[in-house]
mmCIF file of C-alpha atoms in Angstrom:
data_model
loop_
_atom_site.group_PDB
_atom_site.id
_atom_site.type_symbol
_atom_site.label_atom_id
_atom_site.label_comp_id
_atom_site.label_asym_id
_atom_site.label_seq_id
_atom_site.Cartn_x
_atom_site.Cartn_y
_atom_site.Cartn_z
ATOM 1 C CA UNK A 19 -50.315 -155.288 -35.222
ATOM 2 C CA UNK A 20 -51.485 -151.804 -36.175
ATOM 3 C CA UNK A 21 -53.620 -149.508 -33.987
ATOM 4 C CA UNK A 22 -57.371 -150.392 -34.396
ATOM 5 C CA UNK A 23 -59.376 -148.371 -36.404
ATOM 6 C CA UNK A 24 -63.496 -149.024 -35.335
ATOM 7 C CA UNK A 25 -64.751 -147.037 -38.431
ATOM 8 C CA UNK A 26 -63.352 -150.180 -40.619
ATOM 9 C CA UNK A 27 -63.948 -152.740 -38.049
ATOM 10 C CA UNK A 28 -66.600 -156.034 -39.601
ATOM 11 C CA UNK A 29 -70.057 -155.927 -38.104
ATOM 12 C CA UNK A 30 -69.378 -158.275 -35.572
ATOM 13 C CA UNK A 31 -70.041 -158.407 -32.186
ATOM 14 C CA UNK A 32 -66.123 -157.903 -31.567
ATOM 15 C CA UNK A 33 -66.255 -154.958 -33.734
ATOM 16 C CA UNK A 34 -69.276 -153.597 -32.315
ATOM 17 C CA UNK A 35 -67.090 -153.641 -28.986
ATOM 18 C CA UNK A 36 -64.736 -152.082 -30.600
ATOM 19 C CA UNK A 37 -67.065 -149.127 -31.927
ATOM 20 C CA UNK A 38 -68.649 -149.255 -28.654
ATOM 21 C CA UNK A 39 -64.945 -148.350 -27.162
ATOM 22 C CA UNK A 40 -64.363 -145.911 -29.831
ATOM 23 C CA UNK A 41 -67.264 -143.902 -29.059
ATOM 24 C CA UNK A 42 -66.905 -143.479 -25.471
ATOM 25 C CA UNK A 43 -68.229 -146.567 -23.764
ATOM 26 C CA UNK A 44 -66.871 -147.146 -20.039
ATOM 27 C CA UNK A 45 -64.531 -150.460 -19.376
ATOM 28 C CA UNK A 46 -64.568 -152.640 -16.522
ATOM 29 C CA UNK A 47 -61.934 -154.797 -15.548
ATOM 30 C CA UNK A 48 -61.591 -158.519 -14.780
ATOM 31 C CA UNK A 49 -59.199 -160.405 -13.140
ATOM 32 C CA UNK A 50 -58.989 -164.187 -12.459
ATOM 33 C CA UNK A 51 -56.430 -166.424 -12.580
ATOM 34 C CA UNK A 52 -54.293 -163.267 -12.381
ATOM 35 C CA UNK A 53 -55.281 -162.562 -15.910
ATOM 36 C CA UNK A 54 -56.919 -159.331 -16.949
ATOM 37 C CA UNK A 55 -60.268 -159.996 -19.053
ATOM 38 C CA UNK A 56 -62.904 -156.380 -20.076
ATOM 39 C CA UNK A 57 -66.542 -156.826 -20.211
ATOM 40 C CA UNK A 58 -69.033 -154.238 -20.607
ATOM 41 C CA UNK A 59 -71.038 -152.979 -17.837
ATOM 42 C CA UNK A 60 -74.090 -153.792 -19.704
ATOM 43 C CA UNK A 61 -72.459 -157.565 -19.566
ATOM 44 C CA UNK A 62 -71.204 -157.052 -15.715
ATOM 45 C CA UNK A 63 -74.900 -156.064 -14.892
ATOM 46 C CA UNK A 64 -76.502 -158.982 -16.551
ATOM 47 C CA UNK A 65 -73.750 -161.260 -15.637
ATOM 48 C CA UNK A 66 -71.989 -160.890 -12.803
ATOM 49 C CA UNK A 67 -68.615 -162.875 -12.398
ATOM 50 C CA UNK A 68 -68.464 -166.326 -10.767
ATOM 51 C CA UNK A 69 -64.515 -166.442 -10.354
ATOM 52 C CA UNK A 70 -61.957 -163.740 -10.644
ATOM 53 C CA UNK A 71 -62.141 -159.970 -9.579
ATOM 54 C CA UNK A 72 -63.149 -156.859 -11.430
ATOM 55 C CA UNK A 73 -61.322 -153.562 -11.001
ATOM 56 C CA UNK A 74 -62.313 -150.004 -12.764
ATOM 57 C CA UNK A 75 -60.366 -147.705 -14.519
ATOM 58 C CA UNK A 76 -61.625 -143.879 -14.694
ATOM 59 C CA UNK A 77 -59.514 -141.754 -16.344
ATOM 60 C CA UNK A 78 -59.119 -137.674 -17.049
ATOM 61 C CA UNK A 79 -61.914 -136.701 -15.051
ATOM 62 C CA UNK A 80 -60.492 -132.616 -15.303
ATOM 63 C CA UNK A 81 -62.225 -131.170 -12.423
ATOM 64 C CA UNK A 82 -61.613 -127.535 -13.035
ATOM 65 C CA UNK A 83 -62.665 -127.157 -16.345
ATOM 66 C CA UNK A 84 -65.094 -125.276 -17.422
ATOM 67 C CA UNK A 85 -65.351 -124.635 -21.203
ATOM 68 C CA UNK A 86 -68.479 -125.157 -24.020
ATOM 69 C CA UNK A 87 -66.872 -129.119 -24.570
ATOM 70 C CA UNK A 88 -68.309 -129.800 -21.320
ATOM 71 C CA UNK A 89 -69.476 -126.659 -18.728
ATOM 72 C CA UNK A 90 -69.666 -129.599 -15.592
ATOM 73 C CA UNK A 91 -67.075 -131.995 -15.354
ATOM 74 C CA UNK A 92 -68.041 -132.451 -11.888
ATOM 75 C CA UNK A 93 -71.571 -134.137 -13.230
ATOM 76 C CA UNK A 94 -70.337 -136.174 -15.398
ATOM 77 C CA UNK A 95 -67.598 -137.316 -13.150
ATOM 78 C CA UNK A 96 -70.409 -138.241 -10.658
ATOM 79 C CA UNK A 97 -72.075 -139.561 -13.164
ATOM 80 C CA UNK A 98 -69.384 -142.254 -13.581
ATOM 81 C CA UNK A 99 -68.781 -142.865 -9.770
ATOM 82 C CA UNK A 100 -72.778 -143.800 -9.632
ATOM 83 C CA UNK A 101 -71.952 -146.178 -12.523
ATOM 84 C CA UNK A 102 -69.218 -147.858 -10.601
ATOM 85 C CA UNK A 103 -71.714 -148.043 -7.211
ATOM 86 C CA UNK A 104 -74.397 -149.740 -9.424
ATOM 87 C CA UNK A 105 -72.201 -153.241 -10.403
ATOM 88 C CA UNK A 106 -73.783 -155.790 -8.952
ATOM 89 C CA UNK A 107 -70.416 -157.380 -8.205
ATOM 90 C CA UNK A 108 -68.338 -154.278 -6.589
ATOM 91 C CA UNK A 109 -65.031 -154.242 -8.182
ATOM 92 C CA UNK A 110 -61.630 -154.913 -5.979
ATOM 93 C CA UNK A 111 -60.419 -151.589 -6.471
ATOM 94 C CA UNK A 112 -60.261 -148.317 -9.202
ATOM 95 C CA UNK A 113 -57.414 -146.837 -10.684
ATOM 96 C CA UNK A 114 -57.341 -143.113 -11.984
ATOM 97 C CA UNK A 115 -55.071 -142.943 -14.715
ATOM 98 C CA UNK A 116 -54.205 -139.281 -14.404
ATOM 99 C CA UNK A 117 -55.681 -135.609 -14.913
ATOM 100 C CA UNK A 118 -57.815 -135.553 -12.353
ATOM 101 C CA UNK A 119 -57.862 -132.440 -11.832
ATOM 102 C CA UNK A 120 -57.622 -129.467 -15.108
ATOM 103 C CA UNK A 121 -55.046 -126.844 -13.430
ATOM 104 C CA UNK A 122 -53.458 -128.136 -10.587
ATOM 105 C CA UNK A 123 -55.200 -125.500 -8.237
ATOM 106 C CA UNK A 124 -55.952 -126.330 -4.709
ATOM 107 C CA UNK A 125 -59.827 -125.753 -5.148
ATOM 108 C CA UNK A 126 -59.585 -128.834 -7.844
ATOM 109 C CA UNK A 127 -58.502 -130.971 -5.802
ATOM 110 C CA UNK A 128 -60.345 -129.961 -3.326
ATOM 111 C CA UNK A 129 -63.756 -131.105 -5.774
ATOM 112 C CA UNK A 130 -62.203 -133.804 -7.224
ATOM 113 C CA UNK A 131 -60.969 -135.277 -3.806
ATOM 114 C CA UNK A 132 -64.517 -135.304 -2.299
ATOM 115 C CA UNK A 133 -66.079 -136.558 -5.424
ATOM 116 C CA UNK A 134 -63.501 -139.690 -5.251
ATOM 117 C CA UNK A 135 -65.164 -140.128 -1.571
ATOM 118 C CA UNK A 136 -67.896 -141.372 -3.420
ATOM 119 C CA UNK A 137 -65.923 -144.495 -4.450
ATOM 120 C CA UNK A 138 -66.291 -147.167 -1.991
ATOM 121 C CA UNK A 139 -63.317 -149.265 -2.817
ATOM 122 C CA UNK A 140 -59.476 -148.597 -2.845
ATOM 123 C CA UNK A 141 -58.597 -145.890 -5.221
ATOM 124 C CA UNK A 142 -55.371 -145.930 -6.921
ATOM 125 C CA UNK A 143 -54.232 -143.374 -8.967
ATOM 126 C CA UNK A 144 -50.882 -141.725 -10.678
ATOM 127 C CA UNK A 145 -51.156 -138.558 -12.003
ATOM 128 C CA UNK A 146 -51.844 -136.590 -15.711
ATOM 129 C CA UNK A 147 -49.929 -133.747 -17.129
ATOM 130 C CA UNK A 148 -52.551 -131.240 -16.101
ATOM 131 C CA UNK A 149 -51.797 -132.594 -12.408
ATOM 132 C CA UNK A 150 -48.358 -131.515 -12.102
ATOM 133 C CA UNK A 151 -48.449 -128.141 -13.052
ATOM 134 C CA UNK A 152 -46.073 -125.495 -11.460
ATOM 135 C CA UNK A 153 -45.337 -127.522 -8.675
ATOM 136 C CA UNK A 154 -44.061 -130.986 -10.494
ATOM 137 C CA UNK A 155 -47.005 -132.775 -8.846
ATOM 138 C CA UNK A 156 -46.364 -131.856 -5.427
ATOM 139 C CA UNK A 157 -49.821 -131.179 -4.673
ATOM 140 C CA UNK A 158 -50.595 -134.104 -6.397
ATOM 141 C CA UNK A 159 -48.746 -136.733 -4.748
ATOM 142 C CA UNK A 160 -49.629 -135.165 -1.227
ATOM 143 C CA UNK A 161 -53.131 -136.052 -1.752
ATOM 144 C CA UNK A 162 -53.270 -138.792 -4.019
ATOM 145 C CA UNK A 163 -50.172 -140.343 -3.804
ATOM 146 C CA UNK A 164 -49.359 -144.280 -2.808
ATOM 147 C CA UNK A 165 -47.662 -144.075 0.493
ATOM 148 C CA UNK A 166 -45.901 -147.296 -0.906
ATOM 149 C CA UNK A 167 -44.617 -144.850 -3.251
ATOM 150 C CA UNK A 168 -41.035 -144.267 -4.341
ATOM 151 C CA UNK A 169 -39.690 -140.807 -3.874
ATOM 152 C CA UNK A 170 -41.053 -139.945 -7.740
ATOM 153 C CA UNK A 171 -44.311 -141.127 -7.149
ATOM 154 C CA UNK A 172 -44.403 -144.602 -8.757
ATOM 155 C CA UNK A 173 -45.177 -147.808 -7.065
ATOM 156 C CA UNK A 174 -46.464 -151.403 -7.201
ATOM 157 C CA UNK A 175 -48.454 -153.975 -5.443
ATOM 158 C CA UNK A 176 -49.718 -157.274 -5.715
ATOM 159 C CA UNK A 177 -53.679 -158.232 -6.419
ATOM 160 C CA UNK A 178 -55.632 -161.789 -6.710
ATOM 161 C CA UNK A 179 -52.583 -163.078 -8.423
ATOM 162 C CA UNK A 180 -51.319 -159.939 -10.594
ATOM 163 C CA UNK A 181 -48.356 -157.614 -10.275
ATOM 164 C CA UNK A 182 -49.906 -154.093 -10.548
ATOM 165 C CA UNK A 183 -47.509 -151.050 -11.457
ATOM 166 C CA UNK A 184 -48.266 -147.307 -11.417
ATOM 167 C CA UNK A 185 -46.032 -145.556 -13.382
ATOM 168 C CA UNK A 186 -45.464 -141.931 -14.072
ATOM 169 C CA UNK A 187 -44.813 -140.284 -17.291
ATOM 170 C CA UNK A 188 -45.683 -136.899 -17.483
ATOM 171 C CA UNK A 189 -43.105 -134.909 -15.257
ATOM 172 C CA UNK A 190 -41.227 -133.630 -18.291
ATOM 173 C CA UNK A 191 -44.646 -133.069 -20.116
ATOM 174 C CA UNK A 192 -44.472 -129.517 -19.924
ATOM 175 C CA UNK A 193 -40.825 -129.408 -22.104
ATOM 176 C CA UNK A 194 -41.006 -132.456 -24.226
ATOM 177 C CA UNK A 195 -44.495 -132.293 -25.185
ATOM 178 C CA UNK A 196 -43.853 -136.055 -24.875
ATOM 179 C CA UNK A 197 -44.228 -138.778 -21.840
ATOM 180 C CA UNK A 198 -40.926 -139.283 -20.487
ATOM 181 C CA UNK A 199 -40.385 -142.081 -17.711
ATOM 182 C CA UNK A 200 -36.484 -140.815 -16.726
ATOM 183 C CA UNK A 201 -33.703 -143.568 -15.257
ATOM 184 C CA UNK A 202 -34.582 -143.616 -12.411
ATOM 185 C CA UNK A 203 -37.530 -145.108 -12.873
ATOM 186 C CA UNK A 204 -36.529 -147.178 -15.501
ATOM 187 C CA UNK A 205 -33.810 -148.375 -12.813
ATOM 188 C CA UNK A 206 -36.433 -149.035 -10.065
ATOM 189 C CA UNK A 207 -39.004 -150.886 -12.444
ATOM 190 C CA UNK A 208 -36.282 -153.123 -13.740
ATOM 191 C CA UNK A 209 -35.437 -153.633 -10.174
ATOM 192 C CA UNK A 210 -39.093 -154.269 -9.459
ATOM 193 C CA UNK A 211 -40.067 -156.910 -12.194
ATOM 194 C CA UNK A 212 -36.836 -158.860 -11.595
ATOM 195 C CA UNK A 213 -36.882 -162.354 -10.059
ATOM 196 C CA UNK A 214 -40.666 -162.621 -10.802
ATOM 197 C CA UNK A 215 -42.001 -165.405 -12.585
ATOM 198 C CA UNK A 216 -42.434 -164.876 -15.962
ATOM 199 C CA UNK A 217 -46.083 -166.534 -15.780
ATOM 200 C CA UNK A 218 -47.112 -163.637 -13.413
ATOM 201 C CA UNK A 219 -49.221 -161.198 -15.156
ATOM 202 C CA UNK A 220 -48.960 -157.789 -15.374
ATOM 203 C CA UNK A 221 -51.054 -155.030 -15.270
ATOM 204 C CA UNK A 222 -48.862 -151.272 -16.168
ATOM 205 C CA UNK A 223 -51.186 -147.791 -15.654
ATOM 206 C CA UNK A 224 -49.254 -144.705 -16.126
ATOM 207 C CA UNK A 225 -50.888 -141.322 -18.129
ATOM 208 C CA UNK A 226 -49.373 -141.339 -21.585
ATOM 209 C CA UNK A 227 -49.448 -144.130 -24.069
ATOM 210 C CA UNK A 228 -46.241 -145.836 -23.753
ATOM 211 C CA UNK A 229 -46.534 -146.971 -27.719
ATOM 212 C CA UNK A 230 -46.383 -144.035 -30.610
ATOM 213 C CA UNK A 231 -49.862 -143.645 -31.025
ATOM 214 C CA UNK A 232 -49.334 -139.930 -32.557
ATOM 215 C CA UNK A 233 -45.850 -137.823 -31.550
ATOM 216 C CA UNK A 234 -46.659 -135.181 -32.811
ATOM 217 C CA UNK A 235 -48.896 -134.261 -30.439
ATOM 218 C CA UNK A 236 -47.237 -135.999 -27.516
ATOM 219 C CA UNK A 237 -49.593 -139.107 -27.611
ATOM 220 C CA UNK A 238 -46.098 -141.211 -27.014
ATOM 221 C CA UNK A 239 -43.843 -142.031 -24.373
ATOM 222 C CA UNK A 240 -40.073 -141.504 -25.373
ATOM 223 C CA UNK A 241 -38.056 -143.710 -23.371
ATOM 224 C CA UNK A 242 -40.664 -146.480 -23.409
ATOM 225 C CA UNK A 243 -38.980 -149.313 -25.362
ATOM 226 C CA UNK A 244 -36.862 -149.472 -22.146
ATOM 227 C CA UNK A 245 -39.818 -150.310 -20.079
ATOM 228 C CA UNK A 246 -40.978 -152.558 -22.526
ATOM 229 C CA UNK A 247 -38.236 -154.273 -22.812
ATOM 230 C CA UNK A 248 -38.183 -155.469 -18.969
ATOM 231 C CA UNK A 249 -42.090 -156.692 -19.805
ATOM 232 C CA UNK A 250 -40.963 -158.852 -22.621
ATOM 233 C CA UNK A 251 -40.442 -161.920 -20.565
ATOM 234 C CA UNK A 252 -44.327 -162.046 -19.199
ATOM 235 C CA UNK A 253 -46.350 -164.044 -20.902
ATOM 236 C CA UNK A 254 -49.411 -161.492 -19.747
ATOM 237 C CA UNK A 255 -48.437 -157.968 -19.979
ATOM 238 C CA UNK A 256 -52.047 -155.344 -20.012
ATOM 239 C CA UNK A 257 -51.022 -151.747 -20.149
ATOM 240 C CA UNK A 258 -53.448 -149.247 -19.182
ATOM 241 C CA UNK A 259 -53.063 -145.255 -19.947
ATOM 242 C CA UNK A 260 -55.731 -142.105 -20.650
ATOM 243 C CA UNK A 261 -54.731 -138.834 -21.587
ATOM 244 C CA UNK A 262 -56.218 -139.156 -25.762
ATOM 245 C CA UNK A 263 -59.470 -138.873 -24.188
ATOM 246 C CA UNK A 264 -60.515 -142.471 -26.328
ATOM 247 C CA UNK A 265 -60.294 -145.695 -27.046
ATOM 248 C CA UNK A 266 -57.218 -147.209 -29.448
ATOM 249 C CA UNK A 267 -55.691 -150.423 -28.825
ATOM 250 C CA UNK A 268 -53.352 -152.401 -29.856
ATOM 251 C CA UNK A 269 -51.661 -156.040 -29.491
ATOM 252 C CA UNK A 270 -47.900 -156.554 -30.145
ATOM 253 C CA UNK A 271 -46.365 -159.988 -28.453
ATOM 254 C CA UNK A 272 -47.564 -160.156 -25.205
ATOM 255 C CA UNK A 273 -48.515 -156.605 -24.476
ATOM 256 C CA UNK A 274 -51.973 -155.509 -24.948
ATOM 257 C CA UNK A 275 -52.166 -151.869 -24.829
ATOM 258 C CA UNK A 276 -55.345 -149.820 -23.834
ATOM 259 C CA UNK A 277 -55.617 -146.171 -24.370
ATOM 260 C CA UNK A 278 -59.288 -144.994 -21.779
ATOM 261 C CA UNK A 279 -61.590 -142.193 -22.489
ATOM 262 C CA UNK A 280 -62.368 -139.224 -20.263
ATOM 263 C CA UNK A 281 -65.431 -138.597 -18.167
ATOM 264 C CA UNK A 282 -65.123 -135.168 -19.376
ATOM 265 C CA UNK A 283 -64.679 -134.443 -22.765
ATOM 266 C CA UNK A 284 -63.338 -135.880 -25.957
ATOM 267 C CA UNK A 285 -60.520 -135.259 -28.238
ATOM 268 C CA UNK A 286 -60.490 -135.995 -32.305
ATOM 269 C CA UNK A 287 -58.420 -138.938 -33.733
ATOM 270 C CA UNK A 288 -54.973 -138.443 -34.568
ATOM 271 C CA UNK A 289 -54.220 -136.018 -36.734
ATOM 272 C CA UNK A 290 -57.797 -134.875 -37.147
ATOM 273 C CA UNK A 291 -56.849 -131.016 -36.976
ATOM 274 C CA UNK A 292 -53.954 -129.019 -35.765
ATOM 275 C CA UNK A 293 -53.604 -129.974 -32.267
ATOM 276 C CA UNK A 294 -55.200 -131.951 -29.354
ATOM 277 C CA UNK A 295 -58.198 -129.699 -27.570
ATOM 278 C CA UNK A 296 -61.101 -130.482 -26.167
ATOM 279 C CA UNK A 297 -63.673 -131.563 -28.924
ATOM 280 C CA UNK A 298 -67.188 -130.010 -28.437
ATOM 281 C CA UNK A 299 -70.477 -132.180 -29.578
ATOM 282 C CA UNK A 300 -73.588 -131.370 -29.222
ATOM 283 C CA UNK A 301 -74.996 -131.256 -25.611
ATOM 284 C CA UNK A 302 -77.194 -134.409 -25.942
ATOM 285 C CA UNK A 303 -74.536 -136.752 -27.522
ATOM 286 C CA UNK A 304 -71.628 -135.904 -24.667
ATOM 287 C CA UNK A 305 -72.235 -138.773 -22.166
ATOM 288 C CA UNK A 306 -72.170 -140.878 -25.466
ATOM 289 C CA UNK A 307 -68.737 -140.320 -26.050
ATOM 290 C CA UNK A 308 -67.720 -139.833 -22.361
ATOM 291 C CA UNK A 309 -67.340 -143.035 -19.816
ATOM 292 C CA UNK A 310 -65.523 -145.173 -17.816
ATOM 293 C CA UNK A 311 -63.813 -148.975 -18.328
ATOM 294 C CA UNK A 312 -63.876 -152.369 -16.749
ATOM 295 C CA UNK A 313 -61.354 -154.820 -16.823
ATOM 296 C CA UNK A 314 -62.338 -158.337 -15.763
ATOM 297 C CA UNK A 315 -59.675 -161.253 -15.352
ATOM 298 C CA UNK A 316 -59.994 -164.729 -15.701
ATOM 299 C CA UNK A 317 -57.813 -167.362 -15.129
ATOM 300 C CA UNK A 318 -55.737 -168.758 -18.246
ATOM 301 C CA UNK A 319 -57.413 -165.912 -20.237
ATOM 302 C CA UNK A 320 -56.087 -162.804 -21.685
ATOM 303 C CA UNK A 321 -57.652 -159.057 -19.481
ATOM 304 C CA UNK A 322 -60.919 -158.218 -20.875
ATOM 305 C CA UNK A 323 -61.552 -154.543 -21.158
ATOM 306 C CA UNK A 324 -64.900 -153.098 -21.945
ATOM 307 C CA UNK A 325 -65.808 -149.429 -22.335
ATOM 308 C CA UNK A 326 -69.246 -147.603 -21.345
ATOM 309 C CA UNK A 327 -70.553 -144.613 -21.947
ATOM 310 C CA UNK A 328 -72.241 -142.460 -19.283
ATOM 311 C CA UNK A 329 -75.079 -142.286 -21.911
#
């Protein structure tokens, strides 16, 4: 199946999901049964769940930076954290799929640390390119870091009936202008998904897109098919990344794959200009294209993702 493209999707209210998600919307997270299912907040707030569990993905929050796309990251990241507080069904957990912080620098993490305070449930997180620099994530992984971790930073664990994996693909980011997951964490995950059932479902979060949503500017993960060929065998398979600051998906097999916006700033489409950089709208339309994502699962169902805006 090809990426999704909302500017052609039918006026439906599928595709008006779907443009919703383009635009910026925030997603909450699902999960019953062991099976992922997104619904928007607007739906989580006038229907809250009556089996299953929620969890909340936030993404590229890039405390630190400070330029005309968006002068307070730190406001609009609290902005999302007050979205997550108001569900009237508090989700299991949140994951932070990376960038948290814009340059590394102690004072970032510093912000971004206490800010994350203001989430009352477990936080898991791996980290973005812009997390790792100078130091290969050593700063990182000392504060956010899974203490289940193995020695590169990557981990699992087990929730309401799903396997949960944190990968991490942006170590090599600085030279390949690429995601890169290496062999020996290819080794471990093949390790780690072996002997499960192949009715257990899955739910991957790393930072880069582990399909080639664009190469050229290093919206693809290079020694993915490996992974993906050790997720195969699941009948359930939801992978979860940020870093394009916006929504694409796409469905191939059994693999649903999810790219999340930031609660900072956008980026254009693929190939919409030279390069990836911040994209700068006017002041009253950011939290429209900013926001934060829920994932809802149900049992027997595929994960539901839905996207909201901190509009």
């Amino acid at each position: 199946m090809d990426i999704e493209n909302p500017d052609t999707a039918v006026t439906t209210r599928r595709g008006l999901l779907k443009c919703m998600a383009w635009a910026g919307t925030g997603i909450v997270w699902t999960v019953a049964g062991g099976v992922p299912r997104g619904l928007s907040i607007g739906e989580a707030l006038a229907a809250p769940m009556a089996d299953g569990f929620t969890f909340v993905q936030i993404s590229d929050t890039h405390i630190g930076f400070d330029k005309e796309a968006n002068p307070d990251p730190k406001a609009t990241m609290s902005a999302a954290i007050a979205k997550i507080a108001k569900l009237p069904t508090p989700p299991a957990m949140v994951i932070h799929t990376g960038d948290i912080t814009h340059l590394s620098k102690s004072e970032e993490f510093d912000t971004a640390g206490q800010l994350m305070k203001g989430v009352k449930q477990d936080v898991h997180y791996i980290p973005g390119e812009h997390d790792v620099i100078g130091d290969d994530g050593k700063q990182f992984f000392a504060r956010f870091g899974s203490k289940d971790a193995a020695p590169g930073g990557w981990y699992s664990f087990d929730q309401g009936g799903v396997h949960f994996v944190g990968l991490v693909n942006v170590l090599t980011f600085a030279t390949t202008k690429a995601g890169s997951f290496g062999t020996d964490q290819l080794a471990w995950l093949e390790k780690d998904l072996k002997g499960r059932s192949a009715s257990t479902p899955i739910v991957v979060f790393a930072h880069v897109p582990a399909w080639p949503i664009y190469p050229q500017w290093g919206w693809t993960t290079e020694d993915a098919p490996q992974a993906l060929a050790y997720l195969k065998r699941f009948g359930s398979v939801t992978f979860l990344n940020g870093h394009i600051h916006q929504v694409v998906q796409k469905v191939e097999g059994n693999i649903s794959y999810r790219t999340a916006m930031s609660t900072a700033f956008p980026q254009p489409k693929a190939g919409e200009g030279p390069a990836p950089a911040p994209l700068r709208v006017p002041a009253e339309q950011l939290r429209s294209v900013i926001g934060i994502r829920e994932i809802d699962v149900f049992p027997n169902k595929s994960a539901s993702v839905t996207d909201t805006t901190l509009a």
